């Protein structure tokens, strides 16, 4: 395994912060779906921890950090309690939550890529797991809430693309031997910036070329 590029204590608290922010989005979705407090906690835990758990299992980093450090489980529970009592106020700061969510996305796509590479995966596989780390929890959250994952919806602002950008840049830096704490933060900042610009300007991925514009057009006999 390669030497860690971030101090383990710093990385730990950055992970906790990202997990907490993602967990808030999961708990808020549970409120919108009229789930009880247990459902809120489940969505918060899944959203915050899902991507990292998937990555750690794939690369063989077992038991995953979420099962060896109680803080990883406590952060989503604290987020659940916050949303349970203060959700009307939390709803008002959705824009701020989106900013922190974008920061978590940028951080996790980079950290996930680096960790996968440290465990011996190639650059492409490492970048894929960087994307999974950043977006996996949100996909699981949406599936459990019986919604089409935001990752797959054309009517949502770009989410996967910023993570792909950050993970790809990280992989290229690894390949060039130029990855260090500064360049790693720059890659995370780039993913963060792309996500913020997508939110600001409503950027979306293109749909199929010359697709029919309405559901009715696609029905048999139409």
mmCIF file of C-alpha atoms in Angstrom:
data_model
loop_
_atom_site.group_PDB
_atom_site.id
_atom_site.type_symbol
_atom_site.label_atom_id
_atom_site.label_comp_id
_atom_site.label_asym_id
_atom_site.label_seq_id
_atom_site.Cartn_x
_atom_site.Cartn_y
_atom_site.Cartn_z
ATOM 1 C CA UNK A 1 0.000 0.000 0.000
ATOM 2 C CA UNK A 2 1.281 3.462 -0.841
ATOM 3 C CA UNK A 3 1.958 6.093 1.768
ATOM 4 C CA UNK A 4 -1.092 8.148 2.689
ATOM 5 C CA UNK A 5 -1.115 11.573 1.057
ATOM 6 C CA UNK A 6 -3.314 13.091 3.750
ATOM 7 C CA UNK A 7 -2.723 12.915 7.468
ATOM 8 C CA UNK A 8 -5.018 10.102 8.713
ATOM 9 C CA UNK A 9 -6.544 12.340 11.385
ATOM 10 C CA UNK A 10 -7.329 15.064 8.836
ATOM 11 C CA UNK A 11 -8.796 12.538 6.416
ATOM 12 C CA UNK A 12 -10.898 11.054 9.225
ATOM 13 C CA UNK A 13 -12.542 14.376 10.076
ATOM 14 C CA UNK A 14 -13.055 15.265 6.424
ATOM 15 C CA UNK A 15 -14.790 11.913 5.993
ATOM 16 C CA UNK A 16 -17.010 12.591 9.006
ATOM 17 C CA UNK A 17 -17.933 16.042 7.686
ATOM 18 C CA UNK A 18 -18.815 14.666 4.258
ATOM 19 C CA UNK A 19 -20.819 11.806 5.749
ATOM 20 C CA UNK A 20 -22.745 14.261 7.933
ATOM 21 C CA UNK A 21 -23.696 16.495 5.006
ATOM 22 C CA UNK A 22 -24.755 13.578 2.811
ATOM 23 C CA UNK A 23 -26.745 12.126 5.715
ATOM 24 C CA UNK A 24 -28.718 15.369 6.026
ATOM 25 C CA UNK A 25 -29.851 14.998 2.415
ATOM 26 C CA UNK A 26 -30.980 11.439 3.158
ATOM 27 C CA UNK A 27 -32.923 12.443 6.247
ATOM 28 C CA UNK A 28 -34.563 15.336 4.370
ATOM 29 C CA UNK A 29 -35.747 12.980 1.642
ATOM 30 C CA UNK A 30 -37.223 10.744 4.353
ATOM 31 C CA UNK A 31 -39.158 13.728 5.714
ATOM 32 C CA UNK A 32 -40.503 14.500 2.245
ATOM 33 C CA UNK A 33 -41.544 10.850 1.920
ATOM 34 C CA UNK A 34 -43.288 11.001 5.331
ATOM 35 C CA UNK A 35 -41.050 8.282 6.828
ATOM 36 C CA UNK A 36 -40.881 7.765 10.586
ATOM 37 C CA UNK A 37 -37.737 8.425 12.606
ATOM 38 C CA UNK A 38 -36.380 4.936 11.932
ATOM 39 C CA UNK A 39 -36.798 5.435 8.194
ATOM 40 C CA UNK A 40 -35.055 8.804 8.491
ATOM 41 C CA UNK A 41 -32.119 7.185 10.278
ATOM 42 C CA UNK A 42 -31.863 4.408 7.696
ATOM 43 C CA UNK A 43 -31.801 6.833 4.759
ATOM 44 C CA UNK A 44 -29.301 9.041 6.574
ATOM 45 C CA UNK A 45 -26.960 6.117 7.285
ATOM 46 C CA UNK A 46 -27.247 4.698 3.781
ATOM 47 C CA UNK A 47 -26.645 8.064 2.120
ATOM 48 C CA UNK A 48 -23.666 8.916 4.280
ATOM 49 C CA UNK A 49 -21.956 5.537 4.345
ATOM 50 C CA UNK A 50 -23.117 3.645 1.251
ATOM 51 C CA UNK A 51 -20.478 4.772 -1.225
ATOM 52 C CA UNK A 52 -17.556 4.275 1.151
ATOM 53 C CA UNK A 53 -18.791 0.851 2.266
ATOM 54 C CA UNK A 54 -19.088 -0.312 -1.334
ATOM 55 C CA UNK A 55 -15.568 0.903 -2.132
ATOM 56 C CA UNK A 56 -14.000 -0.677 0.938
ATOM 57 C CA UNK A 57 -15.637 -4.060 0.289
ATOM 58 C CA UNK A 58 -14.510 -4.036 -3.360
ATOM 59 C CA UNK A 59 -10.888 -3.188 -2.553
ATOM 60 C CA UNK A 60 -10.725 -5.539 0.436
ATOM 61 C CA UNK A 61 -10.351 -2.839 3.097
ATOM 62 C CA UNK A 62 -12.257 -4.939 5.616
ATOM 63 C CA UNK A 63 -13.738 -4.468 8.031
ATOM 64 C CA UNK A 64 -14.745 -1.105 6.517
ATOM 65 C CA UNK A 65 -13.939 2.010 8.502
ATOM 66 C CA UNK A 66 -17.646 2.496 9.208
ATOM 67 C CA UNK A 67 -17.564 -0.676 11.335
ATOM 68 C CA UNK A 68 -14.369 0.109 13.211
ATOM 69 C CA UNK A 69 -14.992 3.780 14.069
ATOM 70 C CA UNK A 70 -18.220 4.635 15.878
ATOM 71 C CA UNK A 71 -18.021 8.208 14.617
ATOM 72 C CA UNK A 72 -18.926 7.038 11.134
ATOM 73 C CA UNK A 73 -22.272 5.750 12.403
ATOM 74 C CA UNK A 74 -22.868 8.536 14.896
ATOM 75 C CA UNK A 75 -22.603 11.346 12.322
ATOM 76 C CA UNK A 76 -25.716 10.204 10.375
ATOM 77 C CA UNK A 77 -27.627 9.736 13.635
ATOM 78 C CA UNK A 78 -26.803 13.297 14.676
ATOM 79 C CA UNK A 79 -27.905 14.480 11.224
ATOM 80 C CA UNK A 80 -31.167 12.544 11.685
ATOM 81 C CA UNK A 81 -31.833 14.200 15.045
ATOM 82 C CA UNK A 82 -31.122 17.628 13.558
ATOM 83 C CA UNK A 83 -33.535 17.095 10.678
ATOM 84 C CA UNK A 84 -36.164 15.442 12.922
ATOM 85 C CA UNK A 85 -36.484 18.506 15.148
ATOM 86 C CA UNK A 86 -35.457 21.295 12.806
ATOM 87 C CA UNK A 87 -36.434 20.158 9.314
ATOM 88 C CA UNK A 88 -38.503 23.303 8.505
ATOM 89 C CA UNK A 89 -35.396 25.375 9.185
ATOM 90 C CA UNK A 90 -33.071 22.914 7.456
ATOM 91 C CA UNK A 91 -35.265 23.075 4.344
ATOM 92 C CA UNK A 92 -34.613 26.817 4.178
ATOM 93 C CA UNK A 93 -30.881 26.253 3.865
ATOM 94 C CA UNK A 94 -31.081 23.767 1.000
ATOM 95 C CA UNK A 95 -28.836 25.989 -1.107
ATOM 96 C CA UNK A 96 -26.180 25.879 1.590
ATOM 97 C CA UNK A 97 -26.614 22.114 1.890
ATOM 98 C CA UNK A 98 -26.114 21.819 -1.868
ATOM 99 C CA UNK A 99 -22.832 23.682 -1.537
ATOM 100 C CA UNK A 100 -21.594 21.375 1.220
ATOM 101 C CA UNK A 101 -22.889 18.365 -0.702
ATOM 102 C CA UNK A 102 -20.852 19.518 -3.695
ATOM 103 C CA UNK A 103 -17.805 19.849 -1.456
ATOM 104 C CA UNK A 104 -18.355 16.322 -0.157
ATOM 105 C CA UNK A 105 -18.759 15.062 -3.714
ATOM 106 C CA UNK A 106 -15.446 16.609 -4.732
ATOM 107 C CA UNK A 107 -13.636 15.307 -1.682
ATOM 108 C CA UNK A 108 -14.999 11.778 -1.822
ATOM 109 C CA UNK A 109 -14.398 11.240 -5.547
ATOM 110 C CA UNK A 110 -10.736 12.121 -5.022
ATOM 111 C CA UNK A 111 -10.214 10.300 -1.719
ATOM 112 C CA UNK A 112 -12.034 7.260 -3.076
ATOM 113 C CA UNK A 113 -9.816 7.142 -6.153
ATOM 114 C CA UNK A 114 -6.645 7.484 -4.097
ATOM 115 C CA UNK A 115 -7.676 4.827 -1.584
ATOM 116 C CA UNK A 116 -8.571 2.358 -4.345
ATOM 117 C CA UNK A 117 -5.188 2.969 -5.981
ATOM 118 C CA UNK A 118 -3.420 2.485 -2.650
ATOM 119 C CA UNK A 119 -4.989 -0.966 -2.496
ATOM 120 C CA UNK A 120 -3.501 -1.946 -5.844
ATOM 121 C CA UNK A 121 -6.244 -1.181 -8.385
ATOM 122 C CA UNK A 122 -5.424 0.228 -11.800
ATOM 123 C CA UNK A 123 -6.112 3.835 -12.677
ATOM 124 C CA UNK A 124 -9.394 3.222 -14.508
ATOM 125 C CA UNK A 125 -10.801 0.986 -11.762
ATOM 126 C CA UNK A 126 -9.643 3.461 -9.139
ATOM 127 C CA UNK A 127 -11.484 6.310 -10.890
ATOM 128 C CA UNK A 128 -14.635 4.190 -11.127
ATOM 129 C CA UNK A 129 -14.491 3.523 -7.398
ATOM 130 C CA UNK A 130 -13.911 7.227 -6.810
ATOM 131 C CA UNK A 131 -17.203 7.889 -8.581
ATOM 132 C CA UNK A 132 -18.885 5.107 -6.586
ATOM 133 C CA UNK A 133 -17.612 6.584 -3.328
ATOM 134 C CA UNK A 134 -19.022 10.009 -4.184
ATOM 135 C CA UNK A 135 -22.366 8.982 -5.662
ATOM 136 C CA UNK A 136 -23.101 5.494 -4.353
ATOM 137 C CA UNK A 137 -24.843 6.583 -1.173
ATOM 138 C CA UNK A 138 -27.232 8.834 -3.074
ATOM 139 C CA UNK A 139 -28.160 6.017 -5.455
ATOM 140 C CA UNK A 140 -28.956 3.666 -2.559
ATOM 141 C CA UNK A 141 -30.958 6.422 -0.849
ATOM 142 C CA UNK A 142 -33.124 7.012 -3.907
ATOM 143 C CA UNK A 143 -33.697 3.287 -4.490
ATOM 144 C CA UNK A 144 -34.823 2.770 -0.896
ATOM 145 C CA UNK A 145 -37.112 5.793 -1.207
ATOM 146 C CA UNK A 146 -38.638 4.299 -4.384
ATOM 147 C CA UNK A 147 -37.342 7.056 -6.646
ATOM 148 C CA UNK A 148 -35.357 6.977 -9.863
ATOM 149 C CA UNK A 149 -31.794 7.733 -8.712
ATOM 150 C CA UNK A 150 -30.822 11.341 -9.322
ATOM 151 C CA UNK A 151 -27.693 9.980 -10.970
ATOM 152 C CA UNK A 152 -29.866 8.633 -13.815
ATOM 153 C CA UNK A 153 -32.378 11.456 -14.227
ATOM 154 C CA UNK A 154 -31.987 13.846 -17.150
ATOM 155 C CA UNK A 155 -34.005 16.556 -15.379
ATOM 156 C CA UNK A 156 -31.497 16.924 -12.555
ATOM 157 C CA UNK A 157 -28.379 19.074 -12.646
ATOM 158 C CA UNK A 158 -25.128 17.265 -13.379
ATOM 159 C CA UNK A 159 -24.031 15.065 -10.478
ATOM 160 C CA UNK A 160 -22.046 12.144 -11.854
ATOM 161 C CA UNK A 161 -20.090 14.293 -14.313
ATOM 162 C CA UNK A 162 -18.377 16.453 -11.639
ATOM 163 C CA UNK A 163 -17.393 13.293 -9.746
ATOM 164 C CA UNK A 164 -16.086 11.732 -12.968
ATOM 165 C CA UNK A 165 -14.048 14.874 -13.641
ATOM 166 C CA UNK A 166 -12.507 14.833 -10.168
ATOM 167 C CA UNK A 167 -11.784 11.101 -10.218
ATOM 168 C CA UNK A 168 -10.302 11.257 -13.742
ATOM 169 C CA UNK A 169 -8.025 14.168 -12.911
ATOM 170 C CA UNK A 170 -6.880 12.313 -9.800
ATOM 171 C CA UNK A 171 -6.112 9.193 -11.834
ATOM 172 C CA UNK A 172 -4.143 11.247 -14.376
ATOM 173 C CA UNK A 173 -2.157 12.871 -11.583
ATOM 174 C CA UNK A 174 -1.394 9.434 -10.154
ATOM 175 C CA UNK A 175 -0.247 8.248 -13.571
ATOM 176 C CA UNK A 176 2.044 11.254 -13.922
ATOM 177 C CA UNK A 177 3.420 10.853 -10.414
ATOM 178 C CA UNK A 178 2.225 14.380 -9.661
ATOM 179 C CA UNK A 179 -0.333 13.641 -6.975
ATOM 180 C CA UNK A 180 0.323 15.290 -3.642
ATOM 181 C CA UNK A 181 -1.759 17.015 -1.000
ATOM 182 C CA UNK A 182 -1.966 20.237 -3.036
ATOM 183 C CA UNK A 183 -2.871 18.679 -6.396
ATOM 184 C CA UNK A 184 -5.337 16.360 -4.673
ATOM 185 C CA UNK A 185 -7.149 19.331 -3.183
ATOM 186 C CA UNK A 186 -7.091 21.020 -6.599
ATOM 187 C CA UNK A 187 -8.788 17.978 -8.156
ATOM 188 C CA UNK A 188 -11.424 18.034 -5.413
ATOM 189 C CA UNK A 189 -11.907 21.775 -5.944
ATOM 190 C CA UNK A 190 -12.389 21.222 -9.683
ATOM 191 C CA UNK A 191 -15.167 18.671 -9.100
ATOM 192 C CA UNK A 192 -16.684 21.032 -6.529
ATOM 193 C CA UNK A 193 -16.615 23.940 -9.006
ATOM 194 C CA UNK A 194 -18.175 21.916 -11.848
ATOM 195 C CA UNK A 195 -20.992 20.827 -9.538
ATOM 196 C CA UNK A 196 -21.625 24.409 -8.369
ATOM 197 C CA UNK A 197 -21.681 25.678 -11.957
ATOM 198 C CA UNK A 198 -24.154 22.919 -12.873
ATOM 199 C CA UNK A 199 -26.404 24.024 -10.009
ATOM 200 C CA UNK A 200 -26.054 27.676 -10.936
ATOM 201 C CA UNK A 201 -26.710 27.330 -14.663
ATOM 202 C CA UNK A 202 -28.866 24.186 -14.725
ATOM 203 C CA UNK A 203 -26.389 22.112 -16.720
ATOM 204 C CA UNK A 204 -27.678 18.662 -17.645
ATOM 205 C CA UNK A 205 -26.299 15.722 -19.592
ATOM 206 C CA UNK A 206 -27.641 15.288 -23.142
ATOM 207 C CA UNK A 207 -30.293 12.694 -23.857
ATOM 208 C CA UNK A 208 -30.441 10.278 -26.791
ATOM 209 C CA UNK A 209 -29.852 11.825 -30.203
ATOM 210 C CA UNK A 210 -33.101 12.637 -32.024
ATOM 211 C CA UNK A 211 -35.150 11.083 -29.238
ATOM 212 C CA UNK A 212 -38.926 11.579 -29.283
ATOM 213 C CA UNK A 213 -39.910 14.443 -27.057
ATOM 214 C CA UNK A 214 -42.967 12.995 -25.307
ATOM 215 C CA UNK A 215 -44.021 9.742 -23.700
ATOM 216 C CA UNK A 216 -47.016 9.521 -26.022
ATOM 217 C CA UNK A 217 -44.736 9.473 -29.069
ATOM 218 C CA UNK A 218 -43.088 6.322 -27.769
ATOM 219 C CA UNK A 219 -46.331 4.365 -27.280
ATOM 220 C CA UNK A 220 -47.203 1.561 -29.734
ATOM 221 C CA UNK A 221 -49.298 2.657 -32.670
ATOM 222 C CA UNK A 222 -48.507 6.323 -32.212
#
